[in-house]
Coordinates of C-alpha atoms and ligand atoms in Angstrom, one line a residue:
M1 CA 76.6 55.6 81.3
D2 CA 78.8 58.0 83.3
F3 CA 82.5 57.2 82.7
N4 CA 83.6 60.1 84.9
T5 CA 82.4 58.9 88.2
A6 CA 85.1 58.8 90.9
A7 CA 85.2 55.1 91.1
E8 CA 88.2 53.3 92.5
A9 CA 90.4 51.1 90.3
G10 CA 88.9 47.9 91.8
Q11 CA 85.4 49.0 90.9
W12 CA 86.4 49.7 87.3
L13 CA 88.0 46.3 87.2
T14 CA 84.8 44.7 88.4
R15 CA 82.9 46.6 85.6
I16 CA 85.4 45.6 83.0
R17 CA 85.2 41.9 84.0
S18 CA 81.4 42.0 83.7
L19 CA 81.6 42.9 80.0
D20 CA 81.0 40.2 77.5
L21 CA 83.4 40.8 74.6
P22 CA 82.5 39.2 71.3
R23 CA 86.2 38.6 70.4
P24 CA 89.7 39.4 71.7
V25 CA 90.6 43.1 71.4
R26 CA 93.7 45.2 71.4
I27 CA 93.7 48.6 73.0
M28 CA 96.6 51.0 72.2
N29 CA 98.0 53.7 74.5
V30 CA 100.2 56.5 73.2
C31 CA 101.8 57.8 76.4
G32 CA 104.9 56.6 78.2
G33 CA 103.3 57.6 81.5
H34 CA 100.3 55.4 80.7
E35 CA 102.6 52.5 79.9
R36 CA 104.5 53.0 83.1
T37 CA 101.2 52.8 85.2
I38 CA 99.9 49.9 83.2
T39 CA 103.1 47.9 83.7
H40 CA 104.0 48.8 87.2
A41 CA 100.5 48.5 88.6
G42 CA 100.1 45.1 86.8
L43 CA 97.0 46.2 85.0
R44 CA 97.6 43.7 82.1
S45 CA 97.4 40.7 84.2
A46 CA 94.4 42.1 86.1
L47 CA 92.3 42.4 82.9
P48 CA 90.2 39.5 81.5
P49 CA 91.8 37.2 78.9
G50 CA 91.3 38.6 75.4
V51 CA 92.1 42.2 76.3
E52 CA 95.5 43.3 75.2
L53 CA 97.0 46.7 76.2
I54 CA 99.6 47.7 73.6
P55 CA 102.1 50.5 74.1
G56 CA 102.3 52.7 71.0
P57 CA 104.2 55.9 70.0
G58 CA 104.3 57.6 73.4
C59 CA 108.0 58.2 73.9
P60 CA 109.5 61.3 72.4
V61 CA 113.1 60.2 72.9
C62 CA 112.4 56.9 71.2
I63 CA 111.2 58.6 68.0
C64 CA 113.8 61.3 67.9
P65 CA 115.6 60.7 64.6
E66 CA 119.2 59.4 64.9
E67 CA 120.3 62.2 62.5
D68 CA 119.2 64.8 65.1
V69 CA 121.1 63.1 67.9
Y70 CA 124.1 62.8 65.5
D71 CA 124.0 66.5 64.7
A72 CA 123.8 67.3 68.5
I73 CA 126.9 65.2 69.0
Q74 CA 128.8 66.9 66.2
I75 CA 127.8 70.4 67.4
A76 CA 128.9 69.5 70.9
R77 CA 132.3 68.2 69.5
T78 CA 133.1 71.6 67.9
G79 CA 134.5 72.6 71.3
S80 CA 133.2 76.2 71.1
V81 CA 129.7 75.3 72.0
T82 CA 128.0 74.0 75.2
L83 CA 125.2 71.6 74.4
V84 CA 122.3 71.3 76.8
A85 CA 119.6 68.6 76.6
F86 CA 117.1 66.8 78.7
G87 CA 118.9 64.0 80.6
D88 CA 117.2 61.1 78.7
M89 CA 118.8 62.3 75.4
L90 CA 122.3 62.0 76.7
R91 CA 122.4 58.2 76.6
V92 CA 120.5 57.7 73.3
P93 CA 122.9 55.7 71.1
V94 CA 123.4 56.4 67.4
N95 CA 124.9 54.2 64.7
G96 CA 127.9 56.5 64.1
P97 CA 131.5 55.4 63.2
K98 CA 133.1 53.3 66.0
R99 CA 136.0 55.8 66.3
E100 CA 133.6 58.6 67.2
P101 CA 131.3 59.2 70.2
R102 CA 128.0 57.4 69.7
S103 CA 126.0 59.3 72.2
L104 CA 126.1 62.7 73.9
E105 CA 127.2 61.0 77.1
Q106 CA 130.2 59.6 75.2
A107 CA 130.9 63.0 73.6
K108 CA 130.9 64.4 77.1
A109 CA 133.3 61.8 78.3
A110 CA 135.6 62.7 75.4
G111 CA 135.7 66.3 76.5
A112 CA 132.7 68.0 74.9
D113 CA 130.7 70.4 77.1
V114 CA 127.4 68.6 77.4
R115 CA 125.1 69.4 80.2
P116 CA 121.7 67.8 81.3
I117 CA 118.9 70.2 82.1
A118 CA 115.5 69.6 83.6
S119 CA 113.5 72.4 82.0
P120 CA 113.8 74.9 79.0
I121 CA 114.1 77.8 81.4
E122 CA 117.3 76.2 82.7
A123 CA 118.8 76.4 79.2
R124 CA 118.1 80.2 79.1
L125 CA 119.6 80.8 82.6
I126 CA 122.8 78.8 81.8
A127 CA 123.3 80.8 78.6
E128 CA 122.6 84.2 80.3
R129 CA 125.2 83.4 82.9
S130 CA 128.0 83.0 80.2
P131 CA 127.3 85.6 77.5
D132 CA 130.7 85.1 75.9
R133 CA 130.0 81.4 75.1
E134 CA 127.6 79.8 72.6
F135 CA 124.9 77.4 73.8
V136 CA 122.7 75.0 71.9
F137 CA 119.5 73.6 73.5
F138 CA 118.7 70.2 71.9
A139 CA 114.9 70.4 72.4
A140 CA 113.2 67.1 71.7
G141 CA 109.7 66.2 72.9
F142 CA 106.0 66.1 72.2
E143 CA 103.5 68.9 72.6
T144 CA 103.8 69.0 76.4
T145 CA 107.5 69.6 76.2
M146 CA 107.2 72.0 73.2
A147 CA 104.8 74.3 75.1
P148 CA 107.4 75.3 77.7
V149 CA 110.0 75.6 75.0
A150 CA 107.7 78.0 73.2
A151 CA 107.1 79.9 76.4
M152 CA 110.9 80.3 76.8
L153 CA 111.2 81.6 73.3
A154 CA 108.3 84.0 73.6
E155 CA 109.8 85.5 76.8
G156 CA 113.0 86.2 74.9
I157 CA 116.3 84.3 74.8
P158 CA 119.8 85.6 74.7
D159 CA 121.7 85.9 71.4
N160 CA 124.2 83.2 72.5
L161 CA 121.4 80.5 72.7
S162 CA 120.2 78.6 69.7
I163 CA 117.7 75.7 69.5
L164 CA 118.2 72.3 67.8
L165 CA 114.5 71.6 67.6
S166 CA 113.2 68.0 67.4
G167 CA 109.6 68.5 68.5
R168 CA 106.8 66.2 67.4
L169 CA 103.0 66.1 67.5
T170 CA 101.5 62.9 68.8
W171 CA 98.3 62.5 66.8
P172 CA 99.8 62.3 63.3
A173 CA 101.6 59.1 64.2
V174 CA 98.2 57.5 65.3
A175 CA 96.7 58.9 62.1
M176 CA 99.5 57.3 60.1
L177 CA 98.8 53.9 61.8
L178 CA 95.1 54.1 61.2
D179 CA 95.6 55.2 57.5
S180 CA 97.9 52.2 57.0
G181 CA 94.9 49.9 56.9
T182 CA 96.6 47.6 59.5
P183 CA 96.6 49.7 62.7
G184 CA 96.8 46.6 64.8
F185 CA 94.4 47.9 67.5
D186 CA 90.7 48.1 68.0
M187 CA 90.4 51.0 70.5
L188 CA 92.6 53.9 71.6
I189 CA 93.4 55.3 75.0
A190 CA 94.4 58.9 74.2
P191 CA 97.1 60.7 76.2
G192 CA 95.8 62.9 79.0
H193 CA 98.9 65.2 79.2
V194 CA 98.8 66.0 75.5
S195 CA 95.1 66.6 75.7
T196 CA 95.6 69.0 78.6
V197 CA 97.6 71.2 76.3
M198 CA 95.9 70.6 72.9
G199 CA 92.4 69.8 74.0
P200 CA 90.6 66.4 73.7
E201 CA 89.2 67.5 70.4
E202 CA 92.5 66.6 68.8
W203 CA 91.6 62.9 69.1
E204 CA 88.0 63.1 67.8
F205 CA 89.2 62.1 64.4
V206 CA 89.8 58.5 65.7
P207 CA 86.2 57.6 66.3
R208 CA 84.8 60.0 63.6
E209 CA 87.0 59.0 60.7
H210 CA 88.1 55.5 61.7
D211 CA 85.2 54.0 63.7
I212 CA 87.6 53.3 66.6
P213 CA 86.3 54.0 70.1
A214 CA 88.6 56.3 72.1
A215 CA 88.9 57.7 75.6
V216 CA 91.3 60.2 77.2
A217 CA 92.9 58.9 80.4
G218 CA 95.1 60.4 83.1
F219 CA 98.1 58.7 84.6
E220 CA 96.5 57.0 87.6
A221 CA 95.3 53.4 87.4
D222 CA 91.6 54.4 88.1
S223 CA 91.6 56.8 85.1
L224 CA 93.3 54.3 82.8
L225 CA 90.8 51.6 83.9
A226 CA 87.9 54.0 83.4
A227 CA 89.1 54.7 79.9
T228 CA 89.6 50.9 79.3
Y229 CA 86.0 50.3 80.4
A230 CA 84.8 53.3 78.3
V231 CA 86.3 52.0 75.0
M232 CA 85.3 48.4 75.7
H233 CA 81.7 49.4 76.6
Q234 CA 81.5 51.3 73.3
F235 CA 83.0 48.4 71.3
I236 CA 80.4 46.0 72.7
H237 CA 77.5 48.4 72.1
R238 CA 78.7 49.4 68.7
E239 CA 79.1 53.0 69.7
C240 CA 82.0 55.2 68.6
R241 CA 83.0 58.5 70.2
L242 CA 85.7 60.1 72.3
I243 CA 85.1 60.0 76.0
N244 CA 87.1 62.2 78.4
C245 CA 88.0 60.1 81.5
Y246 CA 90.3 62.8 82.8
P247 CA 88.0 65.8 83.1
R248 CA 89.7 67.3 86.1
A249 CA 92.7 68.2 84.0
V250 CA 91.5 68.0 80.4
R251 CA 89.2 70.7 79.4
P252 CA 87.5 71.5 76.0
G253 CA 89.9 73.5 73.9
G254 CA 92.9 72.6 76.0
N255 CA 95.3 75.2 77.4
L256 CA 94.6 78.3 75.2
R257 CA 97.6 80.2 76.3
A258 CA 100.0 77.2 75.6
R259 CA 98.4 76.7 72.2
A260 CA 98.8 80.3 71.4
L261 CA 102.5 80.1 72.3
L262 CA 102.9 77.0 70.2
D263 CA 101.3 78.8 67.2
Q264 CA 103.5 81.9 67.8
C265 CA 106.8 80.1 67.9
F266 CA 106.4 77.0 65.7
D267 CA 105.2 76.0 62.3
V268 CA 103.8 72.5 61.7
V269 CA 106.2 70.7 59.3
D270 CA 106.7 67.3 57.9
A271 CA 109.1 65.4 60.1
N272 CA 111.1 62.2 60.3
W273 CA 110.5 59.7 63.1
R274 CA 113.3 57.3 64.1
G275 CA 112.9 54.0 62.3
I276 CA 109.5 55.0 60.9
G277 CA 110.2 57.7 58.3
E278 CA 108.6 60.9 57.5
I279 CA 105.1 61.6 58.8
P280 CA 103.4 64.6 57.2
G281 CA 102.5 67.5 59.5
S282 CA 104.0 65.8 62.5
G283 CA 106.8 68.1 63.5
F284 CA 107.5 71.6 64.9
G285 CA 109.8 74.0 63.1
L286 CA 110.8 77.4 64.3
T287 CA 108.8 80.3 62.8
A288 CA 110.6 83.0 60.8
Q289 CA 110.5 85.2 63.9
Y290 CA 112.9 82.8 65.8
R291 CA 114.9 81.5 62.9
E292 CA 118.0 83.4 64.0
H293 CA 118.1 81.0 66.9
D294 CA 117.9 77.9 64.7
A295 CA 121.0 75.8 65.5
R296 CA 120.7 74.0 62.2
L297 CA 121.4 77.4 60.5
R298 CA 124.1 78.4 62.9
Y299 CA 125.9 75.0 62.8
P300 CA 124.9 73.3 59.5
Q301 CA 126.0 69.7 59.4
P302 CA 127.3 68.2 56.2
E303 CA 125.3 65.3 54.7
G304 CA 128.3 62.9 54.9
T305 CA 128.3 59.1 55.0
A306 CA 128.6 59.1 58.7
R307 CA 125.5 61.1 59.2
K308 CA 123.6 59.0 56.7
R309 CA 124.7 55.8 58.6
A310 CA 123.6 57.4 61.8
G311 CA 120.1 57.5 60.4
E312 CA 120.0 53.7 60.2
M313 CA 118.7 51.6 63.1
P314 CA 121.4 49.6 64.9
P315 CA 121.5 46.0 63.6
G316 CA 118.8 43.9 65.3
C317 CA 117.1 46.8 66.9
D318 CA 113.3 46.5 66.8
C319 CA 112.5 49.9 68.4
A320 CA 110.5 51.0 65.4
R321 CA 108.1 48.1 65.6
V322 CA 107.9 48.5 69.4
V323 CA 107.0 52.2 69.0
L324 CA 104.3 51.4 66.5
G325 CA 102.8 48.7 68.7
K326 CA 103.6 45.9 66.2
I327 CA 105.5 43.9 68.8
Y328 CA 105.8 43.9 72.5
P329 CA 109.2 45.1 74.0
N330 CA 110.2 41.5 74.9
D331 CA 109.5 40.3 71.4
C332 CA 112.7 42.0 70.4
R333 CA 115.4 39.4 70.4
L334 CA 117.9 41.8 71.9
Y335 CA 115.6 42.5 74.9
G336 CA 117.4 41.6 78.1
A337 CA 120.3 40.0 76.1
A338 CA 122.4 42.6 74.3
C339 CA 120.0 45.4 75.3
T340 CA 119.5 46.3 78.9
P341 CA 119.3 49.7 80.6
R342 CA 123.0 49.4 81.3
T343 CA 123.8 48.6 77.7
P344 CA 121.0 50.1 75.6
I345 CA 121.0 49.3 71.9
G346 CA 118.0 51.4 71.1
P347 CA 116.3 54.4 72.6
C348 CA 113.3 52.5 73.9
M349 CA 115.6 51.1 76.6
V350 CA 117.1 54.5 77.4
S351 CA 114.2 56.8 78.2
D352 CA 112.0 56.4 81.3
E353 CA 109.1 56.7 78.8
G354 CA 110.5 54.0 76.5
A355 CA 108.4 50.8 76.5
C356 CA 111.4 48.5 76.8
R357 CA 112.8 50.5 79.8
V358 CA 109.4 50.6 81.4
W359 CA 109.0 46.8 81.0
W360 CA 112.5 46.1 82.3
A361 CA 111.9 48.4 85.3
G362 CA 108.6 46.6 85.9
G363 CA 110.6 43.4 86.4
I364 CA 109.9 41.7 83.0
R365 CA 112.9 39.7 82.2
D366 CA 111.6 37.0 79.9
N367 CA 112.5 37.3 76.2
A368 CA 109.3 36.3 74.4
S369 CA 111.1 36.1 71.0
A370 CA 112.7 32.9 72.4
T371 CA 109.5 31.5 74.0
D372 CA 105.9 32.1 73.3
P373 CA 103.4 35.0 73.5
S374 CA 102.3 34.0 77.0
A375 CA 105.7 35.4 78.2
R376 CA 104.2 38.9 77.6
T377 CA 103.3 39.5 81.2
G378 CA 103.7 43.3 81.3
Ligands
SF4_1 S1 115.2 45.7 73.4 FE1 116.6 47.3 72.8 S2 117.0 47.1 70.7 FE2 115.2 45.9 71.2 S3 113.4 47.2 70.7 FE3 114.0 47.5 72.9 S4 115.4 49.2 72.9 FE4 115.3 48.5 70.8

């Protein structure tokens, strides 16, 4: 069976509907872009009954530890530093003391020099323009974001720019779920953008070690439906392998240049995930060569009570369970009530890649925690 033919979304849907599943199944995706297409194109309601598409750990802003956001806020508040960060990070709330700014946006409103940027190179250009001022780049993201951060470092950055690094690898979170014994999904749609950088081989452990069918998908509905069909077809025929349904962008071995830059600039380290805890080997840390640009060494933050509290999830916030695919966004009792894009309680409602924000933007207003599971219409 060729899963890479250039079939249209409608043709893939027809093929999916022709499959005879022995039982209901749950298919997890781990990419905010995938979740956006699934929700906005209405793919869930187009699939046959018994096929659930679950958003998993696919949003880097959502899993960025509160302590890192808290540290960024404190560094920005020193007054002598300009803090630059991707726009999504500015609105992420932390559980800090009420008398203090609880987001970078609030710190900015209180007078701190906080600036949104769109790319790592912008951080370098801003710092080069003002050599007498110190700049900190709060760099949070998955492999696809860390590759351009590595490229910036490798090209050379000015002395007055340091990095508050909060980079994460995607696959260890999926491995952690699978190792837990209760992953909560039967098949995996692997992220095309991460595979473009790291190579599809990074996801081969899923079928090989866990007997879970997997397929790499791109962002378009046809690629996602091809991947959905690929994993369902395997499930029915008791096959188990990784199928690349995004071959025009995802090549064996990934992007060798990008991977070399990642190896040059970063060590793989154990890392904390917001609301989830430490996942071994899931983070990027600066290699010794770049340690002089480590903002954590230039601006060490004391381990005070406020910082410890900032590491706690806000009361009632269910972001951790949303990120792990344990509940749907509108299963959180705060969804659409206390928590909306205008008044986000958790990061999943802030980022464009956060499942709660994606569902809200997709027009889903029902709070399933107060009704029944059929309200999950994303
Ligand atoms: S609705 Fe808000 S508080 Fe609840 S999981 Fe989503 S972002 Fe977190």
